[in-house]
Coordinates of N, CA and C in Angstrom, one line a residue:
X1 N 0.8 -1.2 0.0 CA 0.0 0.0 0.0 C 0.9 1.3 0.0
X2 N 0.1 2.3 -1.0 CA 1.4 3.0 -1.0 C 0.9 4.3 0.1
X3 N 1.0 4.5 1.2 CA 0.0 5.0 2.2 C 1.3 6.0 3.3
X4 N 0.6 6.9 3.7 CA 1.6 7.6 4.7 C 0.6 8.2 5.5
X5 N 0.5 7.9 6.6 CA -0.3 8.3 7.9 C 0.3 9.3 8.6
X6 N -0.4 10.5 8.9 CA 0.4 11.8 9.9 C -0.1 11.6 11.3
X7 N 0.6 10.9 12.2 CA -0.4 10.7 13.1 C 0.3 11.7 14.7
X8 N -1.2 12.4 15.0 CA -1.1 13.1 16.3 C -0.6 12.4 17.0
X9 N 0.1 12.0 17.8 CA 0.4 11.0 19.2 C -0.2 11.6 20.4
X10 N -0.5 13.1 20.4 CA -1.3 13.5 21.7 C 0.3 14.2 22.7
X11 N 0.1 14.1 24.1 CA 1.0 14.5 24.9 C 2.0 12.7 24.7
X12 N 2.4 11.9 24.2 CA 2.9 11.2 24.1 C 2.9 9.8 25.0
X13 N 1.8 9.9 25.9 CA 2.2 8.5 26.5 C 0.8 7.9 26.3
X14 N 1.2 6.7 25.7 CA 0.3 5.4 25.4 C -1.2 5.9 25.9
X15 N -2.0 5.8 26.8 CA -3.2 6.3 27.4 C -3.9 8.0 26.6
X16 N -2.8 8.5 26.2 CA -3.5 9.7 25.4 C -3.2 9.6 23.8
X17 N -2.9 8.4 23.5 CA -3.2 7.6 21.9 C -4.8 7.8 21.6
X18 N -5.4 8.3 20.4 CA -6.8 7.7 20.1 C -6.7 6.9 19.4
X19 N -8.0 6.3 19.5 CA -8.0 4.4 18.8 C -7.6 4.5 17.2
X20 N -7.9 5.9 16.8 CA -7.3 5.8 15.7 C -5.7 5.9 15.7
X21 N -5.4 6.3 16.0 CA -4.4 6.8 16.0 C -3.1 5.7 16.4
X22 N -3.8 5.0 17.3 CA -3.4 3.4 17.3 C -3.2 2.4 16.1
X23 N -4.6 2.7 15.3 CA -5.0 2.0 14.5 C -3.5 2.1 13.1
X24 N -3.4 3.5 13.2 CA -2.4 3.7 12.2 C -1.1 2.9 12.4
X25 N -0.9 3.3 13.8 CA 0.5 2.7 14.1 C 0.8 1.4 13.6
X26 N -0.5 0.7 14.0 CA -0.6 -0.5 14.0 C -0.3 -1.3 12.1
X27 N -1.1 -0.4 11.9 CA -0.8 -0.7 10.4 C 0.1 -0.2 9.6
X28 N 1.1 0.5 9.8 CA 2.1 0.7 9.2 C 3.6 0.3 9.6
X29 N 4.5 -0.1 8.2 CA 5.5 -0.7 8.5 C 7.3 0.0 9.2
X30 N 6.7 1.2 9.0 CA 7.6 1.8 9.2 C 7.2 3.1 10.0
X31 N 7.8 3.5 11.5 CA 7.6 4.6 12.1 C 8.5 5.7 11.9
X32 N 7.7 7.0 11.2 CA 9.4 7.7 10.8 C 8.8 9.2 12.0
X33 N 9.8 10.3 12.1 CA 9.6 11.3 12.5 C 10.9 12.0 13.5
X34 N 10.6 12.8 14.1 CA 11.5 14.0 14.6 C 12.0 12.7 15.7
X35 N 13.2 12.8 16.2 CA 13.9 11.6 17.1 C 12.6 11.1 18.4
X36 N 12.9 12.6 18.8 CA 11.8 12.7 20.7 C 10.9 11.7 20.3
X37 N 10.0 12.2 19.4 CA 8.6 11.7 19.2 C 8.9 10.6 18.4
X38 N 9.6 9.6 17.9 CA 9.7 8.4 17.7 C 9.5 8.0 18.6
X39 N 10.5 8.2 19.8 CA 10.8 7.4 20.8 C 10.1 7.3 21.9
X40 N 9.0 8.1 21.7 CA 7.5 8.1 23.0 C 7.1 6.9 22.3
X41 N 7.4 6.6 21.3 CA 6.1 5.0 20.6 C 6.8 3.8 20.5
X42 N 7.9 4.2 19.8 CA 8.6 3.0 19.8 C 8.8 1.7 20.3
X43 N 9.1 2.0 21.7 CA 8.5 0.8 22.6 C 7.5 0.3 22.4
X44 N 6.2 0.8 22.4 CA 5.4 0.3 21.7 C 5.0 -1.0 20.6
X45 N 6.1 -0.6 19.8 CA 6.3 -1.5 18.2 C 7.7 -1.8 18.3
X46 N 8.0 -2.4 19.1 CA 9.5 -3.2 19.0 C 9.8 -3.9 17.5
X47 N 9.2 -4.3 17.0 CA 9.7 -4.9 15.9 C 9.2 -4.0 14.4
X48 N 9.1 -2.8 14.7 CA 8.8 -2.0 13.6 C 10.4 -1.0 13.5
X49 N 10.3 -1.2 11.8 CA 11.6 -0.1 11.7 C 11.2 1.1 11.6
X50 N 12.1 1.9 12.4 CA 12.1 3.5 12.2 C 12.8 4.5 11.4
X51 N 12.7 5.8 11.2 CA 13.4 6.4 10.8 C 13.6 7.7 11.1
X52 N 13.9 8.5 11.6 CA 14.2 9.8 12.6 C 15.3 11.0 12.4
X53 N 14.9 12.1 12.0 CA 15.7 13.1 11.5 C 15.9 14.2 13.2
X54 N 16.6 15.1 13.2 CA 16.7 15.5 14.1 C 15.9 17.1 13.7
X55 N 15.9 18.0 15.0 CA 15.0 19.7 14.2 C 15.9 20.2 13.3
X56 N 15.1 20.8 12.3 CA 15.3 21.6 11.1 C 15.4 20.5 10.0
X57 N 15.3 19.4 9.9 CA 15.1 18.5 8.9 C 14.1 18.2 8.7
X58 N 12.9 18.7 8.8 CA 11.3 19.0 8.9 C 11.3 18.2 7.0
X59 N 11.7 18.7 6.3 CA 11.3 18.8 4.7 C 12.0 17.5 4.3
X60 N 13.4 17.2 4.6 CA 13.8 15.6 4.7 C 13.0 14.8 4.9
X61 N 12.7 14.6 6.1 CA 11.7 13.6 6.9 C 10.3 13.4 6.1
X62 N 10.0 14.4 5.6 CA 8.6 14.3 5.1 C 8.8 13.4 3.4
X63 N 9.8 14.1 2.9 CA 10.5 13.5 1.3 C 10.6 12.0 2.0
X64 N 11.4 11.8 2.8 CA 11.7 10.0 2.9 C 10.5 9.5 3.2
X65 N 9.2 9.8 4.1 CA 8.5 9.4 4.2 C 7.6 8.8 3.1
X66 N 7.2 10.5 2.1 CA 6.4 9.7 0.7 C 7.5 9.2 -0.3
X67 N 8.3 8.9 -0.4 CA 9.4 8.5 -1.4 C 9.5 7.0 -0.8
X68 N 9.3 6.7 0.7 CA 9.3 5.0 1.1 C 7.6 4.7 0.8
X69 N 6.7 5.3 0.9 CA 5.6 5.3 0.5 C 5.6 4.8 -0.9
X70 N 5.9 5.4 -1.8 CA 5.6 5.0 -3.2 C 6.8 4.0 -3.8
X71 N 7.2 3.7 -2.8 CA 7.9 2.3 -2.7 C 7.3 1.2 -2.7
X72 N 6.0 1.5 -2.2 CA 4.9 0.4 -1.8 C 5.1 0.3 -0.6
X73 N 5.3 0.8 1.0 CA 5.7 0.2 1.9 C 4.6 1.5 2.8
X74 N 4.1 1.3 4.1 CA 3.3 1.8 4.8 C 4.1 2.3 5.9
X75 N 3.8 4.1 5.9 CA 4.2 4.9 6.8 C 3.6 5.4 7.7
X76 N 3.8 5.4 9.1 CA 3.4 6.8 9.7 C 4.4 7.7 10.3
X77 N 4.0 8.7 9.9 CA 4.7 9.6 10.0 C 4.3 10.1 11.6
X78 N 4.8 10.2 12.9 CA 4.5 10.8 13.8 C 4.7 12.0 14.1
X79 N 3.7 13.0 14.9 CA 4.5 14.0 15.1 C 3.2 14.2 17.2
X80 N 4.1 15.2 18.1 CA 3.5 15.1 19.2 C 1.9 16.1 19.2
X81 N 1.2 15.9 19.6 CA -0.3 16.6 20.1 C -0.7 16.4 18.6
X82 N -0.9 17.5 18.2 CA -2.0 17.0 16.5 C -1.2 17.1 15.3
X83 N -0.9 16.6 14.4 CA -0.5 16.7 13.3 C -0.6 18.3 12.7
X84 N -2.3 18.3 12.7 CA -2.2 19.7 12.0 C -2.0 21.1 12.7
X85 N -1.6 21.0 13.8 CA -1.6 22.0 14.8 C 0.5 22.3 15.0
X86 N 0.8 23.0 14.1 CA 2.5 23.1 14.4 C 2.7 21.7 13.8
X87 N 2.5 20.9 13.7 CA 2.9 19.6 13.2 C 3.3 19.3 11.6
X88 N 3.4 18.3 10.9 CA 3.8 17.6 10.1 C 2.8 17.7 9.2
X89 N 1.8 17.9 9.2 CA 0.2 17.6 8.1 C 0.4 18.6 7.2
X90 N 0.8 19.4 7.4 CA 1.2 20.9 6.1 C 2.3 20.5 5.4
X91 N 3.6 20.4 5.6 CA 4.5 20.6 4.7 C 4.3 18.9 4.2
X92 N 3.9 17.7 4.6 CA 3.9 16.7 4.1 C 2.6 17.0 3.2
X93 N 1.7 17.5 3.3 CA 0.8 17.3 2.0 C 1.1 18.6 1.4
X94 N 1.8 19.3 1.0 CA 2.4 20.6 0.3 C 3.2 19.5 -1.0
X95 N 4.2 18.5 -0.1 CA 5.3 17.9 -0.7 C 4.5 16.7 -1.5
X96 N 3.7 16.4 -1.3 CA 2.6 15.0 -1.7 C 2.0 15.1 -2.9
X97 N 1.8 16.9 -3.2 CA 1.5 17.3 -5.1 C 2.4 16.2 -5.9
X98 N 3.9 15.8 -5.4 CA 5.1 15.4 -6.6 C 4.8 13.8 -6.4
X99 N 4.1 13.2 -5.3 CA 3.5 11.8 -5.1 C 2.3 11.3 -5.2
X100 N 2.0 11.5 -6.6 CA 0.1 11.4 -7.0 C -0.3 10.6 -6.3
X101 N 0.5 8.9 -6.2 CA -0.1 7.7 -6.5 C 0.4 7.1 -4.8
X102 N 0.5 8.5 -4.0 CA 0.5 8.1 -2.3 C -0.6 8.6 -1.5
X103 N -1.5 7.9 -1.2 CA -2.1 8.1 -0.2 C -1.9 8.9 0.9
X104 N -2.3 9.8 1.4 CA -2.1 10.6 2.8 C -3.1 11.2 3.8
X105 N -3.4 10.3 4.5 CA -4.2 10.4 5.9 C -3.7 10.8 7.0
X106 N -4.5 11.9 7.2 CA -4.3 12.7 8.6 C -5.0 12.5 9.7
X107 N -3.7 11.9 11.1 CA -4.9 11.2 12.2 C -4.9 12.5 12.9
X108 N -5.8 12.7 13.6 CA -5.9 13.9 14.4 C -5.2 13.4 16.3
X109 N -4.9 14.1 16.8 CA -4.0 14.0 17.9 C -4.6 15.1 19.0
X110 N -4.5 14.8 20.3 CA -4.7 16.0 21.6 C -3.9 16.9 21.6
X111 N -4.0 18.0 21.2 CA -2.8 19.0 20.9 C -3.0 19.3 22.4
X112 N -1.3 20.2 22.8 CA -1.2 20.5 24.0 C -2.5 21.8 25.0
X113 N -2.7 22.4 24.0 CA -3.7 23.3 24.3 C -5.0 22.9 24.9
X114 N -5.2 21.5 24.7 CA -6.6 20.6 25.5 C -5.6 20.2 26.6
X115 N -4.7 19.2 26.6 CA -4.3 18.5 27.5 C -3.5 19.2 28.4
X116 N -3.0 20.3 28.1 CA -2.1 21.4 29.3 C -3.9 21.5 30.0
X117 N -4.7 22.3 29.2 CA -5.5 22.7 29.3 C -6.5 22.3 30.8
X118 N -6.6 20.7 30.4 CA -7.4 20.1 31.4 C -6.5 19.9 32.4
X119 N -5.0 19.7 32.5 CA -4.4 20.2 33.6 C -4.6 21.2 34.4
X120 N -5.1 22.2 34.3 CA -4.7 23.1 34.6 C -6.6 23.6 35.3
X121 N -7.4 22.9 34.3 CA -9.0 23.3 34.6 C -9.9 23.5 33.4
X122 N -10.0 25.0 33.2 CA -11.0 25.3 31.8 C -10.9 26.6 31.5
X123 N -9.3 26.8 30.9 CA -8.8 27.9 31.0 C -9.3 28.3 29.4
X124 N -9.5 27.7 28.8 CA -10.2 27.9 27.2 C -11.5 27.5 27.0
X125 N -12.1 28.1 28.5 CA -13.9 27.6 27.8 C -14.4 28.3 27.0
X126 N -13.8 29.6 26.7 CA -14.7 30.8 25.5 C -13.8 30.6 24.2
X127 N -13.7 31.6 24.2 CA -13.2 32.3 22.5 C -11.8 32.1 23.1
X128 N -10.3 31.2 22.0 CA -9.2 31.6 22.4 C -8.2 31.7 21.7
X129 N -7.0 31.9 21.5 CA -5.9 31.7 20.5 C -4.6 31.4 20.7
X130 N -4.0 30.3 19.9 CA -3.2 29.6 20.0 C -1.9 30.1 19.5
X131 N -1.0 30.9 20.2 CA -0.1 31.7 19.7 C 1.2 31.2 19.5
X132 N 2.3 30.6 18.8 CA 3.4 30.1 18.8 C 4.4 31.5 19.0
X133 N 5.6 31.4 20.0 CA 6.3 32.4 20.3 C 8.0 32.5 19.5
X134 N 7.8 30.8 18.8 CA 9.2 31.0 18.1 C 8.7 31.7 17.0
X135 N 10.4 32.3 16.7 CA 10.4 33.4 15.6 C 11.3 32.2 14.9
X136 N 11.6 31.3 14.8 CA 12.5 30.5 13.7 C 12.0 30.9 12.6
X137 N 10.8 30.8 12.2 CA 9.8 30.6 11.2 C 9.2 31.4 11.0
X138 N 8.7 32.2 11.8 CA 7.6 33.6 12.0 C 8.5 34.8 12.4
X139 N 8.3 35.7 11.2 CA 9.2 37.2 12.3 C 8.7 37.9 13.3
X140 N 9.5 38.4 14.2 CA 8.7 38.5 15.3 C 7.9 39.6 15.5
X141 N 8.2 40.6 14.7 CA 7.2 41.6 13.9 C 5.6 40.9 13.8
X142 N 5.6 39.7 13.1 CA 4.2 39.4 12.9 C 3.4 38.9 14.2
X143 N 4.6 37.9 15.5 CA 4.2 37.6 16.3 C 3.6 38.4 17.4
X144 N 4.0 39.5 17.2 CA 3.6 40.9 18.1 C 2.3 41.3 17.8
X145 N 2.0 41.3 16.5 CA 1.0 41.6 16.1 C -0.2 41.2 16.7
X146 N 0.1 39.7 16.4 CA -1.0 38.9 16.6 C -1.4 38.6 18.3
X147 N -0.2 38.5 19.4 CA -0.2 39.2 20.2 C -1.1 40.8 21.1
X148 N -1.2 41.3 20.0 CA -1.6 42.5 20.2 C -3.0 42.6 20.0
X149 N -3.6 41.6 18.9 CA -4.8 41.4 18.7 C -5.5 40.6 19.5
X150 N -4.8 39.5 19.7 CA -5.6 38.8 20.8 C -5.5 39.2 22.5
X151 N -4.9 40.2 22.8 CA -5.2 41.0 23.9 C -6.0 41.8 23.5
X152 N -6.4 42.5 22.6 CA -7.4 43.5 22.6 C -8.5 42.9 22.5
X153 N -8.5 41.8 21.4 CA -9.8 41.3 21.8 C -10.1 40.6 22.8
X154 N -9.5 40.4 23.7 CA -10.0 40.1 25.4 C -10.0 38.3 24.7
X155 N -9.2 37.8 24.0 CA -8.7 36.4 23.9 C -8.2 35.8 25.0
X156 N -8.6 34.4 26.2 CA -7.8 33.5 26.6 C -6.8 33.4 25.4
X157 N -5.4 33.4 26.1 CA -4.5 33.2 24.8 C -3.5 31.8 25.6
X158 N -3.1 30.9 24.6 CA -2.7 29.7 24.8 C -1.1 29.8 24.1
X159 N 0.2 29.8 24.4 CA 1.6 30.2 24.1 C 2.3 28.5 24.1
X160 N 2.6 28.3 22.7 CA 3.3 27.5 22.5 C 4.9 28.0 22.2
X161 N 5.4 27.0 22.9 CA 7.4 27.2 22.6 C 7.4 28.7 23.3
X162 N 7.3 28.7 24.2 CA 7.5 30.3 24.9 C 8.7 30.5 25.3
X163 N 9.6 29.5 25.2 CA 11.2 30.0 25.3 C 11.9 28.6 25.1
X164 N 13.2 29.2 24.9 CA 14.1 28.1 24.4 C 15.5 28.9 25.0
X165 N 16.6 28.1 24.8 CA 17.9 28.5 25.1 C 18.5 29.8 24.7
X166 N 17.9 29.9 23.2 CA 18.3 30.7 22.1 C 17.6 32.0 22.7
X167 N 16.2 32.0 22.7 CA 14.9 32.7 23.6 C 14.6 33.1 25.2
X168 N 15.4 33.0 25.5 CA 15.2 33.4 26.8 C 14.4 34.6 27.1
X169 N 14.1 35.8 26.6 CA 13.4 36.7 26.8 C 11.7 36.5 25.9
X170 N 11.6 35.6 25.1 CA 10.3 35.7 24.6 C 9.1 35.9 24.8
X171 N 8.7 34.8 26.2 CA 7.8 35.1 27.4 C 7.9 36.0 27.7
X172 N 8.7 36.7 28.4 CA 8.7 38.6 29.1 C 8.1 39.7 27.6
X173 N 8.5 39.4 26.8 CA 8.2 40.4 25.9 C 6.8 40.5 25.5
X174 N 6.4 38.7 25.3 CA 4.8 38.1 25.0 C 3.9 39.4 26.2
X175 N 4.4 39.0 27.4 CA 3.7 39.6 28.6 C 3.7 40.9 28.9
X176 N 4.8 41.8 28.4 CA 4.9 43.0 28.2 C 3.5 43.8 27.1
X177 N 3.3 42.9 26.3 CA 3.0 43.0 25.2 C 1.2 43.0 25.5
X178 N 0.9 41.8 26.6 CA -0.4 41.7 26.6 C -1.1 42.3 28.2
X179 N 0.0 42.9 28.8 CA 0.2 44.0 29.7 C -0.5 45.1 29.1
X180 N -0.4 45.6 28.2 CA -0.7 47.1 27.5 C -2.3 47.1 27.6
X181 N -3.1 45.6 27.5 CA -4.5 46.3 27.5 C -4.8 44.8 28.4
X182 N -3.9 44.3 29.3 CA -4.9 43.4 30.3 C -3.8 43.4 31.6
X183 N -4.9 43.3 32.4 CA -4.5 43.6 34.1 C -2.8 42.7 34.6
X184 N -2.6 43.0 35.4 CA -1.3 42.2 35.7 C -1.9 41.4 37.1
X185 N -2.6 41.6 37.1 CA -3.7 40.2 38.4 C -4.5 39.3 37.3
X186 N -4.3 39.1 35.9 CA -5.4 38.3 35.1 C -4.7 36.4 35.6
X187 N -5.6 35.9 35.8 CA -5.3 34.6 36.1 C -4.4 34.2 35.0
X188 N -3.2 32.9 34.9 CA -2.6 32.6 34.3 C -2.2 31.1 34.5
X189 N -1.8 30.7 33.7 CA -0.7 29.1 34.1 C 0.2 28.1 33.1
X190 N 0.6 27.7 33.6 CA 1.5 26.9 32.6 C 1.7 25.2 33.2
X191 N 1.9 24.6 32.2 CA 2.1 23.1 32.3 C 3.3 22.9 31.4
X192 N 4.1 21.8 32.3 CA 5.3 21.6 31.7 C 5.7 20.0 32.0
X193 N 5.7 19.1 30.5 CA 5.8 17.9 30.3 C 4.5 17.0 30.6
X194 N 3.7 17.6 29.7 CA 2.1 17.3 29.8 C 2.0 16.1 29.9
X195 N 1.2 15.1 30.3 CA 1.1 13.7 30.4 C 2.4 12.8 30.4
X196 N 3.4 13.6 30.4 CA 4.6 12.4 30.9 C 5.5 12.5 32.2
X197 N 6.8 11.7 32.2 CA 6.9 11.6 33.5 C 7.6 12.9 33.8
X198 N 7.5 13.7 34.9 CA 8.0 15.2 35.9 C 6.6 16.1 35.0
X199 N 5.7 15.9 35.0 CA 4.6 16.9 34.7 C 4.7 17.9 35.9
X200 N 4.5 19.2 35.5 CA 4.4 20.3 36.7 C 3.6 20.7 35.9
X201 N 2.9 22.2 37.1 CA 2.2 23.3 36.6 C 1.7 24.2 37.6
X202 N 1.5 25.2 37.6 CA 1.3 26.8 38.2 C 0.4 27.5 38.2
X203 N -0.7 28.1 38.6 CA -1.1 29.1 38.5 C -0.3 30.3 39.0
X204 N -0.6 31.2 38.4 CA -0.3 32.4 38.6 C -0.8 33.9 37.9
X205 N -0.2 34.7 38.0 CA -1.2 36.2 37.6 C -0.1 36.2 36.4
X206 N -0.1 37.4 35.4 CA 0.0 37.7 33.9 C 1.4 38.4 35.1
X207 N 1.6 39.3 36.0 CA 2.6 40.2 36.4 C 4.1 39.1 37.1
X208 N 3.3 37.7 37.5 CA 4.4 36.9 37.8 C 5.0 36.1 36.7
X209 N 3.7 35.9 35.8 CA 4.5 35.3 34.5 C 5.6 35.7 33.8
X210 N 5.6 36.8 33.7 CA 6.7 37.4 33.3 C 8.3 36.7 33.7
X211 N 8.6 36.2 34.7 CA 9.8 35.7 35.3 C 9.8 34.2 35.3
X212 N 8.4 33.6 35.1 CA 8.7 32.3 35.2 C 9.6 31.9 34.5
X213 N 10.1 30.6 34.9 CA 11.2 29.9 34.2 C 10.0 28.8 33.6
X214 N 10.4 28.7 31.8 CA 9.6 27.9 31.1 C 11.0 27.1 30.2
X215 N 10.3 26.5 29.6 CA 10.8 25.9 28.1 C 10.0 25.5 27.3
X216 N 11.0 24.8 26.4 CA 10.1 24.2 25.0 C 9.0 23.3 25.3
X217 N 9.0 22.6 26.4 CA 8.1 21.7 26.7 C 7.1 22.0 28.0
X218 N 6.8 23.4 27.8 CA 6.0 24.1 28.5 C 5.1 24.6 27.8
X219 N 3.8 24.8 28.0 CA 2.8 25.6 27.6 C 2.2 26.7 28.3
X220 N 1.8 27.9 28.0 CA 1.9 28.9 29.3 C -0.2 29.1 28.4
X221 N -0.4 29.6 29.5 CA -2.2 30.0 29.3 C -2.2 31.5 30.4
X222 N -2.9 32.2 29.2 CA -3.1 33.6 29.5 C -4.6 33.4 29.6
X223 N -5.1 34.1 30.8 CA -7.0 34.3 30.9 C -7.2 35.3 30.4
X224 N -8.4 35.0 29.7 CA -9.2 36.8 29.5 C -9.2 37.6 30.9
X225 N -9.7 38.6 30.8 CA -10.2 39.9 31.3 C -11.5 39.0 32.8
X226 N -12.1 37.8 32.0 CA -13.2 37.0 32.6 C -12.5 36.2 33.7
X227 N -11.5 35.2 33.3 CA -10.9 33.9 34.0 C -10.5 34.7 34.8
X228 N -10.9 33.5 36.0 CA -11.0 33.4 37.3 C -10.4 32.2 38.1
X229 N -9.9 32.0 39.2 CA -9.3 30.8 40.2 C -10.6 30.5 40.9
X230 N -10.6 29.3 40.9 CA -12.3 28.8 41.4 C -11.5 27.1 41.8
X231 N -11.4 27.0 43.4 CA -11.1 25.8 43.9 C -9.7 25.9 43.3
X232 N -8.9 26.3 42.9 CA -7.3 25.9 42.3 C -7.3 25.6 40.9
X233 N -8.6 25.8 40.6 CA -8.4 25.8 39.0 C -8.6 26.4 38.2
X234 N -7.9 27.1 37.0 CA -8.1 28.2 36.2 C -9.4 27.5 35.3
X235 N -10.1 28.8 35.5 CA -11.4 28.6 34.3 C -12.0 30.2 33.7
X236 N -12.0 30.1 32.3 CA -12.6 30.8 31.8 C -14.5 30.8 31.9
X237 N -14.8 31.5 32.3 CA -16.3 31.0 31.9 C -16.8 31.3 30.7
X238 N -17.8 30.5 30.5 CA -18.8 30.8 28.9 C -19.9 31.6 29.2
X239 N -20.2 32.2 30.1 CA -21.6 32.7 30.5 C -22.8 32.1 30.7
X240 N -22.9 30.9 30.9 CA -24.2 30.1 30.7 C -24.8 31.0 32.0
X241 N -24.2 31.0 33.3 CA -24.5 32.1 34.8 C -25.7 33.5 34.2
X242 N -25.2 33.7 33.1 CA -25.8 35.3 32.6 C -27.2 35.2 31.7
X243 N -27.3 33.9 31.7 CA -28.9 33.4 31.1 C -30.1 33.6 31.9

């Protein structure tokens, strides 16, 4: 089959797999993807071959994928939380125009923004946006922007990759940034190594976020103008109370 599966893996450990998502693994002969996230599954399929590029080989990985694909041989391509969210589902069906005769199924996965999420409570019960803070890819000019709009519109905002080695100041600037039109008491929090082993996480206000120490494998959540601490857990409300 000449087939390549993009499959979410979720926060990565076995129990946050969907049956589909299983289903794929199961049927394909070869597990390819970014090293980390092979190696949350792997174990899994002991006797399946892998294949694993390290970051910035994003465009590699996806070519060997459909190029072993139209080999006749059955891939999944893994990537962590959803495929189509920062993940692998874009540039692999961008690249898939030059492989008519390969199939490409996209499984859907728990992106971190649910699963930090429900850590943390119901910090995205309304209207929210999913902001990525690395500039690798995005100039930071546009990230500001977008930043800027979703504080004005009084967005729960959800911050992926909010700092890295390289990044150390990104978070402070984010918060500088959503400072200008929301309170520095607005509820806040972060989860860090979502469903696997050393999971932490924090509430705190938008004025202490600022200093947190985060990383790549953290997710930080900004509340609206609304979100509230209720028993220890951050929640947005939807207003159903106002009916």
């Amino acid at each position: 089959m000449r087939k390549v599966y993009v499959v979410g893996l979720g926060p990565g450990e076995e129990q946050y797999l969907t049956v589909e998502a299983k289903a794929a693994l199961d049927a394909a002969e070869v597990l390819c993807g970014y090293t980390v996230y092979v190696d949350l599954v792997a174990p899994l399929y002991p006797g399946k071959e892998t294949f694993t590029t390290p970051m910035t080989k994003e465009l590699d990985r996806c070519r060997w994928a459909l190029e072993t694909a139209n080999s006749g041989r059955t891939v999944a391509m893994v990537c962590s939380g959803d495929a189509g969210v920062y993940g692998m589902a874009g540039p692999l069906l961008e690249l898939a125009a030059d492989y008519s005769e390969v199939e490409v199924e996209v499984v859907a996965g728990v992106t971190a923004a649910l699963s930090g999420g429900a850590v943390l409570g119901a910090p995205l019960g309304h209207d929210f946006c999913v902001i990525s803070l690395s500039d690798l890819l995005t100039p930071w000019e546009v990230i500001e922007k977008r930043l800027t709009c979703a504080a004005e519109g009084d967005f729960a905002v959800c911050l992926y990759n909010p700092s890295s080695k390289k990044r150390t100041a990104h978070l402070r600037r984010a918060c500088e940034i959503l400072l200008r039109s929301r309170s520095g008491d607005t509820v806040c929090g972060w989860v860090r190594n979502i469903g696997r082993e050393g999971q932490a996480h924090q509430l705190l206000t938008l004025d202490q976020l600022q200093n947190a120490e985060v990383d790549m494998f953290t997710t930080v959540f900004i509340g609206s103008s609304r979100t509230r601490c209720v028993g220890g857990r951050m929640v947005t409300p939807r207003g159903y109370e106002q009916k």
